[in-house]
C-alpha cells in the first residue's frame, strides 16, 4: 500500500508569492488576482478578448523537493464550470515552455484530479512544441491558466497540489496536507 510519505505537498500560502501573468503583457484586457481564505487559495478575475487577449494565469516557484519516484500530480479544485490548465515548468525562466494538462470544473463543486506525468503536453505561447518527456522531479514552477476564449468573470479555488507516487485510491481515507 502506498503512503503519503512518498509525496511532497506544494503548500499554497501567501508567502509562496504567486505571480500573475495575464494577456495585459501583450496589450490584452484580462485581469486576475489570488486571494486566500481558510487554507483555500482562489484564482479569480475577468477574462477579456479585447485587443486579441484571452488569457489569465498564475504561477509560483516550487519550494518543496519533489520525491525521486514522483509519477503523478494531484489537485483539489473548485471551479465555475470552465476549462482550466494545470501548468508545470521545468525551467526557472518565466518565458519558457510549459507542460500543460487541461481539466474541467463543475460550478461550486470540489473535485480531485490525478494526472500522470505522461498526460502533460509541452506548449509555448499556446502552441505545442517538441520537448523532453516531463519528469516531475524536474518541475520548478507550477500554475494555472484560463484561456477558453469565453469573456467574463472566472474563479478557481484550490486546496492542495501534491506531486508524488501515491495512487489516489489509497488516499480515500487519508487527509491530504493542504497548505
Short mmCIF file of N, CA and C in Angstrom, two decimals:
data_model
loop_
_atom_site.label_atom_id
_atom_site.label_comp_id
_atom_site.label_asym_id
_atom_site.label_seq_id
_atom_site.Cartn_x
_atom_site.Cartn_y
_atom_site.Cartn_z
N UNK A 1 0.84 -1.19 0.00
CA UNK A 1 0.00 0.00 0.00
C UNK A 1 0.88 1.24 0.00
N UNK A 2 0.53 2.23 -0.79
CA UNK A 2 1.29 3.47 -0.86
C UNK A 2 1.06 4.29 0.38
N UNK A 3 1.99 5.16 0.65
CA UNK A 3 1.84 6.03 1.81
C UNK A 3 2.03 7.48 1.40
N UNK A 4 1.47 8.36 2.20
CA UNK A 4 1.57 9.78 1.91
C UNK A 4 3.02 10.24 1.98
N UNK A 5 3.88 9.54 2.73
CA UNK A 5 5.27 9.95 2.85
C UNK A 5 6.01 9.88 1.51
N UNK A 6 5.43 9.22 0.52
CA UNK A 6 6.04 9.15 -0.80
C UNK A 6 5.72 10.39 -1.64
N UNK A 7 5.02 11.34 -1.08
CA UNK A 7 4.59 12.51 -1.82
C UNK A 7 5.09 13.78 -1.18
N UNK A 8 5.13 14.84 -1.98
CA UNK A 8 5.52 16.15 -1.48
C UNK A 8 4.39 17.12 -1.72
N UNK A 9 3.80 17.68 -0.66
CA UNK A 9 2.75 18.68 -0.87
C UNK A 9 3.36 19.99 -1.31
N UNK A 10 2.68 20.69 -2.18
CA UNK A 10 3.08 22.04 -2.56
C UNK A 10 2.19 22.94 -1.74
N UNK A 11 2.72 23.52 -0.69
CA UNK A 11 1.89 24.35 0.17
C UNK A 11 1.65 25.69 -0.50
N UNK A 12 0.41 26.10 -0.47
CA UNK A 12 -0.02 27.30 -1.19
C UNK A 12 -0.41 28.35 -0.16
N UNK A 13 0.52 29.17 0.18
CA UNK A 13 0.27 30.22 1.16
C UNK A 13 0.71 31.54 0.57
N UNK A 14 0.25 32.64 1.16
CA UNK A 14 0.65 33.95 0.63
C UNK A 14 2.15 34.11 0.48
N UNK A 15 2.93 33.47 1.35
CA UNK A 15 4.38 33.60 1.28
C UNK A 15 4.95 33.00 -0.01
N UNK A 16 4.20 32.10 -0.64
CA UNK A 16 4.69 31.49 -1.88
C UNK A 16 4.70 32.49 -3.03
N UNK A 17 4.16 33.64 -2.82
CA UNK A 17 4.09 34.73 -3.79
C UNK A 17 3.77 34.25 -5.21
N UNK A 18 2.50 33.97 -5.40
CA UNK A 18 2.01 33.63 -6.72
C UNK A 18 2.20 34.83 -7.63
N UNK A 19 2.68 34.60 -8.83
CA UNK A 19 2.86 35.65 -9.81
C UNK A 19 1.71 35.61 -10.80
N UNK A 20 1.17 36.77 -11.10
CA UNK A 20 0.05 36.90 -12.02
C UNK A 20 0.59 37.30 -13.38
N UNK A 21 0.22 36.54 -14.40
CA UNK A 21 0.62 36.86 -15.77
C UNK A 21 -0.62 36.75 -16.64
N UNK A 22 -1.12 37.90 -17.07
CA UNK A 22 -2.32 37.97 -17.89
C UNK A 22 -1.98 38.45 -19.29
N UNK A 23 -2.97 38.47 -20.16
CA UNK A 23 -2.76 38.94 -21.52
C UNK A 23 -2.39 40.42 -21.59
N UNK A 24 -2.43 41.12 -20.47
CA UNK A 24 -2.02 42.52 -20.44
C UNK A 24 -0.55 42.68 -20.84
N UNK A 25 0.24 41.60 -20.72
CA UNK A 25 1.65 41.66 -21.14
C UNK A 25 1.77 41.89 -22.65
N UNK A 26 0.67 41.66 -23.39
CA UNK A 26 0.68 41.87 -24.84
C UNK A 26 -0.45 42.82 -25.27
N UNK A 27 -0.94 43.62 -24.32
CA UNK A 27 -1.95 44.62 -24.64
C UNK A 27 -3.39 44.19 -24.41
N UNK A 28 -3.62 42.98 -23.90
CA UNK A 28 -4.97 42.49 -23.64
C UNK A 28 -5.57 43.14 -22.41
N UNK A 29 -6.85 42.84 -22.15
CA UNK A 29 -7.57 43.49 -21.07
C UNK A 29 -8.00 42.59 -19.93
N UNK A 30 -7.49 41.36 -19.87
CA UNK A 30 -7.88 40.45 -18.78
C UNK A 30 -7.21 40.86 -17.48
N UNK A 31 -7.88 40.53 -16.37
CA UNK A 31 -7.32 40.84 -15.05
C UNK A 31 -7.56 39.65 -14.13
N UNK A 32 -6.67 39.48 -13.16
CA UNK A 32 -6.84 38.39 -12.20
C UNK A 32 -6.09 38.70 -10.92
N UNK A 33 -6.43 37.92 -9.88
CA UNK A 33 -5.76 38.04 -8.59
C UNK A 33 -5.81 36.70 -7.89
N UNK A 34 -5.07 36.59 -6.80
CA UNK A 34 -5.10 35.40 -5.95
C UNK A 34 -5.46 35.87 -4.56
N UNK A 35 -6.45 35.22 -3.95
CA UNK A 35 -6.83 35.53 -2.57
C UNK A 35 -6.77 34.26 -1.75
N UNK A 36 -6.73 34.42 -0.43
CA UNK A 36 -6.60 33.29 0.49
C UNK A 36 -7.64 33.40 1.58
N UNK A 37 -8.30 32.28 1.88
CA UNK A 37 -9.28 32.26 2.95
C UNK A 37 -9.37 30.85 3.50
N UNK A 38 -9.08 30.70 4.77
CA UNK A 38 -9.23 29.41 5.44
C UNK A 38 -8.53 28.27 4.70
N UNK A 39 -7.27 28.46 4.38
CA UNK A 39 -6.42 27.47 3.72
C UNK A 39 -6.88 27.09 2.32
N UNK A 40 -7.59 28.00 1.68
CA UNK A 40 -8.00 27.82 0.28
C UNK A 40 -7.52 29.04 -0.49
N UNK A 41 -6.86 28.80 -1.61
CA UNK A 41 -6.45 29.88 -2.49
C UNK A 41 -7.46 29.98 -3.63
N UNK A 42 -7.75 31.20 -4.07
CA UNK A 42 -8.69 31.40 -5.17
C UNK A 42 -8.05 32.30 -6.22
N UNK A 43 -7.99 31.78 -7.43
CA UNK A 43 -7.53 32.50 -8.62
C UNK A 43 -8.79 32.98 -9.31
N UNK A 44 -8.97 34.31 -9.38
CA UNK A 44 -10.21 34.83 -9.95
C UNK A 44 -9.95 36.12 -10.71
N UNK A 45 -10.92 36.51 -11.50
CA UNK A 45 -10.79 37.75 -12.25
C UNK A 45 -11.78 37.81 -13.39
N UNK A 46 -11.38 38.51 -14.44
CA UNK A 46 -12.23 38.66 -15.62
C UNK A 46 -11.40 38.43 -16.87
N UNK A 47 -11.88 37.52 -17.70
CA UNK A 47 -11.21 37.24 -18.97
C UNK A 47 -11.80 38.17 -20.03
N UNK A 48 -10.93 38.84 -20.77
CA UNK A 48 -11.34 39.77 -21.82
C UNK A 48 -10.70 39.35 -23.14
N UNK A 49 -11.45 39.51 -24.21
CA UNK A 49 -10.92 39.23 -25.54
C UNK A 49 -10.46 40.51 -26.24
N UNK A 50 -10.53 41.64 -25.55
CA UNK A 50 -10.11 42.92 -26.11
C UNK A 50 -8.66 42.86 -26.57
N UNK A 51 -8.37 43.52 -27.68
CA UNK A 51 -7.01 43.62 -28.22
C UNK A 51 -6.35 42.25 -28.42
N UNK A 52 -7.13 41.29 -28.89
CA UNK A 52 -6.63 39.93 -29.13
C UNK A 52 -6.13 39.24 -27.87
N UNK A 53 -6.71 39.61 -26.74
CA UNK A 53 -6.35 38.96 -25.48
C UNK A 53 -7.12 37.67 -25.31
N UNK A 54 -7.14 37.19 -24.07
CA UNK A 54 -7.92 35.99 -23.80
C UNK A 54 -7.26 34.99 -22.88
N UNK A 55 -6.30 35.44 -22.05
CA UNK A 55 -5.76 34.50 -21.07
C UNK A 55 -5.43 35.20 -19.76
N UNK A 56 -5.53 34.43 -18.69
CA UNK A 56 -5.15 34.87 -17.35
C UNK A 56 -4.45 33.69 -16.70
N UNK A 57 -3.38 33.96 -15.96
CA UNK A 57 -2.65 32.86 -15.33
C UNK A 57 -1.97 33.29 -14.05
N UNK A 58 -1.67 32.28 -13.24
CA UNK A 58 -0.85 32.46 -12.05
C UNK A 58 0.19 31.35 -12.03
N UNK A 59 1.32 31.65 -11.41
CA UNK A 59 2.34 30.61 -11.22
C UNK A 59 3.23 30.96 -10.05
N UNK A 60 3.84 29.93 -9.53
CA UNK A 60 4.75 30.09 -8.39
C UNK A 60 5.90 29.12 -8.54
N UNK A 61 7.00 29.49 -7.93
CA UNK A 61 8.16 28.60 -7.93
C UNK A 61 7.93 27.50 -6.91
N UNK A 62 8.31 26.30 -7.27
CA UNK A 62 8.19 25.15 -6.38
C UNK A 62 9.29 25.25 -5.33
N UNK A 63 8.90 25.23 -4.07
CA UNK A 63 9.87 25.35 -2.98
C UNK A 63 10.05 24.04 -2.23
N UNK A 64 9.31 23.02 -2.63
CA UNK A 64 9.36 21.71 -1.99
C UNK A 64 10.06 20.73 -2.93
N UNK A 65 10.96 19.95 -2.40
CA UNK A 65 11.65 18.94 -3.23
C UNK A 65 10.66 17.85 -3.62
N UNK A 66 10.62 17.55 -4.91
CA UNK A 66 9.73 16.51 -5.42
C UNK A 66 10.40 15.15 -5.21
N UNK A 67 9.67 14.18 -4.67
CA UNK A 67 10.26 12.85 -4.44
C UNK A 67 10.78 12.23 -5.74
N UNK A 68 11.87 11.50 -5.64
CA UNK A 68 12.51 10.89 -6.81
C UNK A 68 11.57 9.97 -7.58
N UNK A 69 10.63 9.34 -6.90
CA UNK A 69 9.73 8.39 -7.56
C UNK A 69 8.40 9.03 -7.97
N UNK A 70 8.32 10.35 -7.95
CA UNK A 70 7.06 11.02 -8.30
C UNK A 70 6.62 10.67 -9.71
N UNK A 71 5.36 10.28 -9.84
CA UNK A 71 4.79 9.91 -11.14
C UNK A 71 3.49 10.65 -11.45
N UNK A 72 2.88 11.25 -10.43
CA UNK A 72 1.57 11.87 -10.60
C UNK A 72 1.50 13.24 -9.91
N UNK A 73 0.55 14.03 -10.40
CA UNK A 73 0.19 15.30 -9.77
C UNK A 73 -1.26 15.17 -9.36
N UNK A 74 -1.57 15.59 -8.15
CA UNK A 74 -2.93 15.55 -7.62
C UNK A 74 -3.33 16.97 -7.28
N UNK A 75 -4.53 17.37 -7.69
CA UNK A 75 -5.03 18.69 -7.33
C UNK A 75 -6.45 18.55 -6.81
N UNK A 76 -6.80 19.45 -5.90
CA UNK A 76 -8.17 19.52 -5.36
C UNK A 76 -8.65 20.92 -5.68
N UNK A 77 -9.67 21.03 -6.54
CA UNK A 77 -10.12 22.32 -7.05
C UNK A 77 -11.64 22.46 -7.01
N UNK A 78 -12.07 23.70 -6.93
CA UNK A 78 -13.50 24.03 -7.07
C UNK A 78 -13.58 25.16 -8.08
N UNK A 79 -14.34 24.96 -9.13
CA UNK A 79 -14.37 25.94 -10.20
C UNK A 79 -15.73 26.52 -10.46
N UNK A 80 -15.86 27.00 -11.68
CA UNK A 80 -17.05 27.72 -12.11
C UNK A 80 -17.65 27.10 -13.37
N UNK A 81 -17.26 25.87 -13.69
CA UNK A 81 -17.76 25.21 -14.89
C UNK A 81 -16.90 25.44 -16.12
N UNK A 82 -15.82 26.17 -15.96
CA UNK A 82 -14.93 26.45 -17.09
C UNK A 82 -13.80 25.44 -17.16
N UNK A 83 -13.08 25.47 -18.27
CA UNK A 83 -11.95 24.57 -18.51
C UNK A 83 -10.65 25.32 -18.24
N UNK A 84 -9.82 24.77 -17.36
CA UNK A 84 -8.54 25.38 -16.98
C UNK A 84 -7.39 24.47 -17.38
N UNK A 85 -6.19 25.00 -17.26
CA UNK A 85 -4.98 24.22 -17.47
C UNK A 85 -4.13 24.25 -16.20
N UNK A 86 -3.63 23.09 -15.81
CA UNK A 86 -2.58 22.99 -14.81
C UNK A 86 -1.28 23.04 -15.60
N UNK A 87 -0.37 23.93 -15.21
CA UNK A 87 0.86 24.11 -15.98
C UNK A 87 2.08 23.92 -15.10
N UNK A 88 2.99 23.09 -15.58
CA UNK A 88 4.24 22.80 -14.88
C UNK A 88 5.39 23.26 -15.76
N UNK A 89 6.38 23.86 -15.13
CA UNK A 89 7.57 24.29 -15.88
C UNK A 89 8.81 23.65 -15.26
N UNK A 90 9.71 23.22 -16.13
CA UNK A 90 10.95 22.60 -15.66
C UNK A 90 12.12 23.57 -15.74
N UNK A 91 11.83 24.79 -16.11
CA UNK A 91 12.84 25.84 -16.23
C UNK A 91 12.46 26.96 -15.28
N UNK A 92 13.44 27.60 -14.68
CA UNK A 92 13.17 28.73 -13.79
C UNK A 92 12.81 29.98 -14.57
N UNK A 93 13.08 29.99 -15.87
CA UNK A 93 12.79 31.13 -16.73
C UNK A 93 11.27 31.32 -16.82
N UNK A 94 10.82 32.55 -16.68
CA UNK A 94 9.38 32.84 -16.74
C UNK A 94 8.82 32.71 -18.15
N UNK A 95 9.68 32.74 -19.17
CA UNK A 95 9.20 32.71 -20.55
C UNK A 95 9.62 31.42 -21.25
N UNK A 96 9.54 30.30 -20.55
CA UNK A 96 9.92 29.00 -21.11
C UNK A 96 8.67 28.18 -21.43
N UNK A 97 8.87 27.07 -22.08
CA UNK A 97 7.76 26.15 -22.39
C UNK A 97 7.14 25.65 -21.09
N UNK A 98 5.86 25.34 -21.16
CA UNK A 98 5.13 24.79 -20.01
C UNK A 98 4.55 23.45 -20.41
N UNK A 99 4.52 22.53 -19.46
CA UNK A 99 3.84 21.26 -19.65
C UNK A 99 2.42 21.46 -19.12
N UNK A 100 1.45 21.20 -19.97
CA UNK A 100 0.07 21.57 -19.67
C UNK A 100 -0.87 20.37 -19.66
N UNK A 101 -1.83 20.41 -18.73
CA UNK A 101 -2.89 19.40 -18.66
C UNK A 101 -4.20 20.13 -18.43
N UNK A 102 -5.12 20.02 -19.38
CA UNK A 102 -6.42 20.67 -19.29
C UNK A 102 -7.34 19.84 -18.40
N UNK A 103 -8.18 20.54 -17.62
CA UNK A 103 -9.18 19.85 -16.80
C UNK A 103 -10.44 20.70 -16.74
N UNK A 104 -11.57 20.04 -16.60
CA UNK A 104 -12.87 20.71 -16.48
C UNK A 104 -13.21 20.92 -15.02
N UNK A 105 -14.02 21.93 -14.77
CA UNK A 105 -14.52 22.15 -13.42
C UNK A 105 -16.04 22.10 -13.45
N UNK A 106 -16.61 21.89 -12.28
CA UNK A 106 -18.06 21.97 -12.10
C UNK A 106 -18.32 23.12 -11.15
N UNK A 107 -19.33 23.90 -11.46
CA UNK A 107 -19.64 25.08 -10.66
C UNK A 107 -19.85 24.70 -9.19
N UNK A 108 -19.05 25.33 -8.33
CA UNK A 108 -19.17 25.21 -6.87
C UNK A 108 -19.06 23.78 -6.35
N UNK A 109 -18.34 22.92 -7.06
CA UNK A 109 -18.16 21.54 -6.60
C UNK A 109 -16.67 21.22 -6.50
N UNK A 110 -16.24 20.70 -5.34
CA UNK A 110 -14.85 20.30 -5.16
C UNK A 110 -14.59 19.01 -5.92
N UNK A 111 -13.53 19.00 -6.73
CA UNK A 111 -13.13 17.83 -7.50
C UNK A 111 -11.66 17.54 -7.23
N UNK A 112 -11.30 16.27 -7.22
CA UNK A 112 -9.91 15.86 -7.06
C UNK A 112 -9.47 15.20 -8.35
N UNK A 113 -8.35 15.66 -8.88
CA UNK A 113 -7.80 15.10 -10.11
C UNK A 113 -6.46 14.46 -9.85
N UNK A 114 -6.18 13.40 -10.60
CA UNK A 114 -4.90 12.71 -10.57
C UNK A 114 -4.40 12.67 -12.01
N UNK A 115 -3.22 13.26 -12.27
CA UNK A 115 -2.66 13.28 -13.62
C UNK A 115 -1.28 12.63 -13.60
N UNK A 116 -1.03 11.74 -14.54
CA UNK A 116 0.32 11.18 -14.66
C UNK A 116 1.19 12.17 -15.43
N UNK A 117 2.48 12.07 -15.25
CA UNK A 117 3.41 12.96 -15.96
C UNK A 117 3.22 12.83 -17.47
N UNK A 118 2.89 11.65 -17.94
CA UNK A 118 2.73 11.40 -19.38
C UNK A 118 1.53 12.14 -19.98
N UNK A 119 0.59 12.59 -19.16
CA UNK A 119 -0.61 13.28 -19.65
C UNK A 119 -0.36 14.75 -20.01
N UNK A 120 0.78 15.29 -19.62
CA UNK A 120 1.08 16.70 -19.87
C UNK A 120 1.72 16.86 -21.24
N UNK A 121 1.30 17.92 -21.97
CA UNK A 121 1.91 18.22 -23.26
C UNK A 121 2.68 19.53 -23.16
N UNK A 122 3.78 19.61 -23.88
CA UNK A 122 4.62 20.81 -23.85
C UNK A 122 4.06 21.87 -24.78
N UNK A 123 3.88 23.08 -24.24
CA UNK A 123 3.37 24.21 -25.01
C UNK A 123 4.27 25.42 -24.80
N UNK A 124 4.35 26.26 -25.83
CA UNK A 124 5.00 27.55 -25.70
C UNK A 124 4.09 28.56 -26.37
N UNK A 125 3.60 29.50 -25.58
CA UNK A 125 2.66 30.51 -26.05
C UNK A 125 1.48 29.89 -26.79
N UNK A 126 0.96 28.81 -26.21
CA UNK A 126 -0.23 28.16 -26.73
C UNK A 126 -0.02 27.17 -27.85
N UNK A 127 1.20 27.02 -28.32
CA UNK A 127 1.50 26.11 -29.43
C UNK A 127 2.29 24.91 -28.91
N UNK A 128 1.92 23.72 -29.37
CA UNK A 128 2.64 22.52 -28.96
C UNK A 128 4.05 22.55 -29.53
N UNK A 129 5.03 22.17 -28.69
CA UNK A 129 6.43 22.17 -29.08
C UNK A 129 7.06 20.82 -28.74
N UNK A 130 8.15 20.52 -29.44
CA UNK A 130 8.92 19.32 -29.11
C UNK A 130 9.70 19.60 -27.83
N UNK A 131 9.60 18.70 -26.90
CA UNK A 131 10.30 18.85 -25.62
C UNK A 131 10.52 17.46 -25.04
N UNK A 132 11.49 17.34 -24.15
CA UNK A 132 11.69 16.04 -23.50
C UNK A 132 10.45 15.64 -22.71
N UNK A 133 10.28 14.36 -22.48
CA UNK A 133 9.18 13.87 -21.66
C UNK A 133 9.27 14.50 -20.27
N UNK A 134 8.13 14.88 -19.73
CA UNK A 134 8.10 15.52 -18.41
C UNK A 134 8.54 14.55 -17.32
N UNK A 135 9.48 15.01 -16.51
CA UNK A 135 9.87 14.29 -15.30
C UNK A 135 9.48 15.19 -14.14
N UNK A 136 8.61 14.72 -13.29
CA UNK A 136 8.12 15.56 -12.19
C UNK A 136 9.24 16.04 -11.28
N UNK A 137 10.31 15.28 -11.18
CA UNK A 137 11.43 15.71 -10.33
C UNK A 137 12.13 16.94 -10.88
N UNK A 138 11.88 17.28 -12.15
CA UNK A 138 12.48 18.47 -12.76
C UNK A 138 11.61 19.72 -12.63
N UNK A 139 10.40 19.58 -12.09
CA UNK A 139 9.47 20.71 -12.02
C UNK A 139 10.02 21.80 -11.10
N UNK A 140 10.01 23.04 -11.62
CA UNK A 140 10.49 24.19 -10.85
C UNK A 140 9.39 25.23 -10.62
N UNK A 141 8.34 25.19 -11.45
CA UNK A 141 7.23 26.13 -11.32
C UNK A 141 5.92 25.38 -11.53
N UNK A 142 4.88 25.90 -10.90
CA UNK A 142 3.56 25.29 -11.05
C UNK A 142 2.54 26.42 -11.14
N UNK A 143 1.47 26.22 -11.91
CA UNK A 143 0.49 27.28 -12.04
C UNK A 143 -0.79 26.83 -12.72
N UNK A 144 -1.70 27.79 -12.87
CA UNK A 144 -2.98 27.56 -13.53
C UNK A 144 -3.17 28.62 -14.60
N UNK A 145 -3.85 28.25 -15.68
CA UNK A 145 -4.12 29.17 -16.78
C UNK A 145 -5.56 28.99 -17.23
N UNK A 146 -6.21 30.10 -17.54
CA UNK A 146 -7.52 30.09 -18.17
C UNK A 146 -7.36 30.75 -19.53
N UNK A 147 -7.73 30.04 -20.59
CA UNK A 147 -7.63 30.58 -21.95
C UNK A 147 -8.71 29.96 -22.82
N UNK A 148 -9.94 29.94 -22.31
CA UNK A 148 -11.03 29.27 -23.03
C UNK A 148 -11.77 30.17 -24.02
N UNK A 149 -11.28 31.39 -24.20
CA UNK A 149 -11.87 32.34 -25.15
C UNK A 149 -13.32 32.70 -24.85
N UNK A 150 -13.72 32.56 -23.58
CA UNK A 150 -15.06 32.93 -23.14
C UNK A 150 -14.93 34.13 -22.21
N UNK A 151 -15.25 35.34 -22.67
CA UNK A 151 -15.08 36.51 -21.81
C UNK A 151 -16.00 36.46 -20.60
N UNK A 152 -15.55 37.08 -19.53
CA UNK A 152 -16.37 37.18 -18.33
C UNK A 152 -15.62 36.79 -17.07
N UNK A 153 -16.36 36.85 -15.96
CA UNK A 153 -15.79 36.54 -14.65
C UNK A 153 -15.41 35.06 -14.56
N UNK A 154 -14.38 34.78 -13.77
CA UNK A 154 -13.98 33.39 -13.53
C UNK A 154 -13.48 33.24 -12.10
N UNK A 155 -13.49 32.00 -11.62
CA UNK A 155 -13.00 31.72 -10.28
C UNK A 155 -12.61 30.24 -10.17
N UNK A 156 -11.39 30.00 -9.74
CA UNK A 156 -10.89 28.65 -9.50
C UNK A 156 -10.25 28.63 -8.11
N UNK A 157 -10.85 27.87 -7.20
CA UNK A 157 -10.29 27.71 -5.85
C UNK A 157 -9.52 26.40 -5.81
N UNK A 158 -8.45 26.38 -5.01
CA UNK A 158 -7.69 25.14 -4.87
C UNK A 158 -7.20 24.99 -3.45
N UNK A 159 -7.32 23.75 -2.96
CA UNK A 159 -6.93 23.41 -1.59
C UNK A 159 -5.57 22.75 -1.53
N UNK A 160 -5.25 21.95 -2.53
CA UNK A 160 -3.98 21.23 -2.47
C UNK A 160 -3.46 20.90 -3.85
N UNK A 161 -2.14 20.83 -3.90
CA UNK A 161 -1.41 20.37 -5.07
C UNK A 161 -0.38 19.40 -4.51
N UNK A 162 -0.37 18.20 -5.02
CA UNK A 162 0.51 17.17 -4.48
C UNK A 162 1.24 16.51 -5.65
N UNK A 163 2.55 16.40 -5.54
CA UNK A 163 3.35 15.70 -6.55
C UNK A 163 3.93 14.48 -5.87
N UNK A 164 3.66 13.29 -6.41
CA UNK A 164 4.17 12.11 -5.74
C UNK A 164 3.89 10.83 -6.48
N UNK A 165 4.07 9.73 -5.76
CA UNK A 165 3.91 8.39 -6.33
C UNK A 165 2.77 7.65 -5.66
N UNK A 166 1.89 8.38 -5.02
CA UNK A 166 0.78 7.77 -4.31
C UNK A 166 -0.38 7.54 -5.27
N UNK A 167 -0.96 6.36 -5.24
CA UNK A 167 -2.16 6.08 -6.02
C UNK A 167 -3.31 6.77 -5.31
N UNK A 168 -4.06 7.59 -6.02
CA UNK A 168 -5.13 8.36 -5.41
C UNK A 168 -6.13 7.48 -4.67
N UNK A 169 -6.35 6.28 -5.16
CA UNK A 169 -7.32 5.40 -4.50
C UNK A 169 -6.89 5.06 -3.08
N UNK A 170 -5.60 5.11 -2.79
CA UNK A 170 -5.14 4.81 -1.43
C UNK A 170 -5.29 6.01 -0.50
N UNK A 171 -5.67 7.15 -1.05
CA UNK A 171 -5.82 8.36 -0.24
C UNK A 171 -7.25 8.64 0.18
N UNK A 172 -8.17 7.75 -0.16
CA UNK A 172 -9.58 7.99 0.10
C UNK A 172 -9.83 8.34 1.56
N UNK A 173 -9.16 7.66 2.48
CA UNK A 173 -9.38 7.90 3.90
C UNK A 173 -8.22 8.63 4.56
N UNK A 174 -7.36 9.21 3.75
CA UNK A 174 -6.19 9.90 4.28
C UNK A 174 -6.33 11.38 3.96
N UNK A 175 -6.11 12.22 4.94
CA UNK A 175 -6.19 13.66 4.71
C UNK A 175 -4.95 14.11 3.95
N UNK A 176 -5.14 14.72 2.80
CA UNK A 176 -4.03 15.27 2.04
C UNK A 176 -3.67 16.60 2.68
N UNK A 177 -2.40 16.82 2.92
CA UNK A 177 -1.97 18.06 3.55
C UNK A 177 -2.32 19.24 2.65
N UNK A 178 -3.05 20.17 3.19
CA UNK A 178 -3.43 21.37 2.46
C UNK A 178 -2.81 22.56 3.17
N UNK A 179 -2.00 23.26 2.46
CA UNK A 179 -1.36 24.47 2.97
C UNK A 179 -0.56 24.17 4.20
#
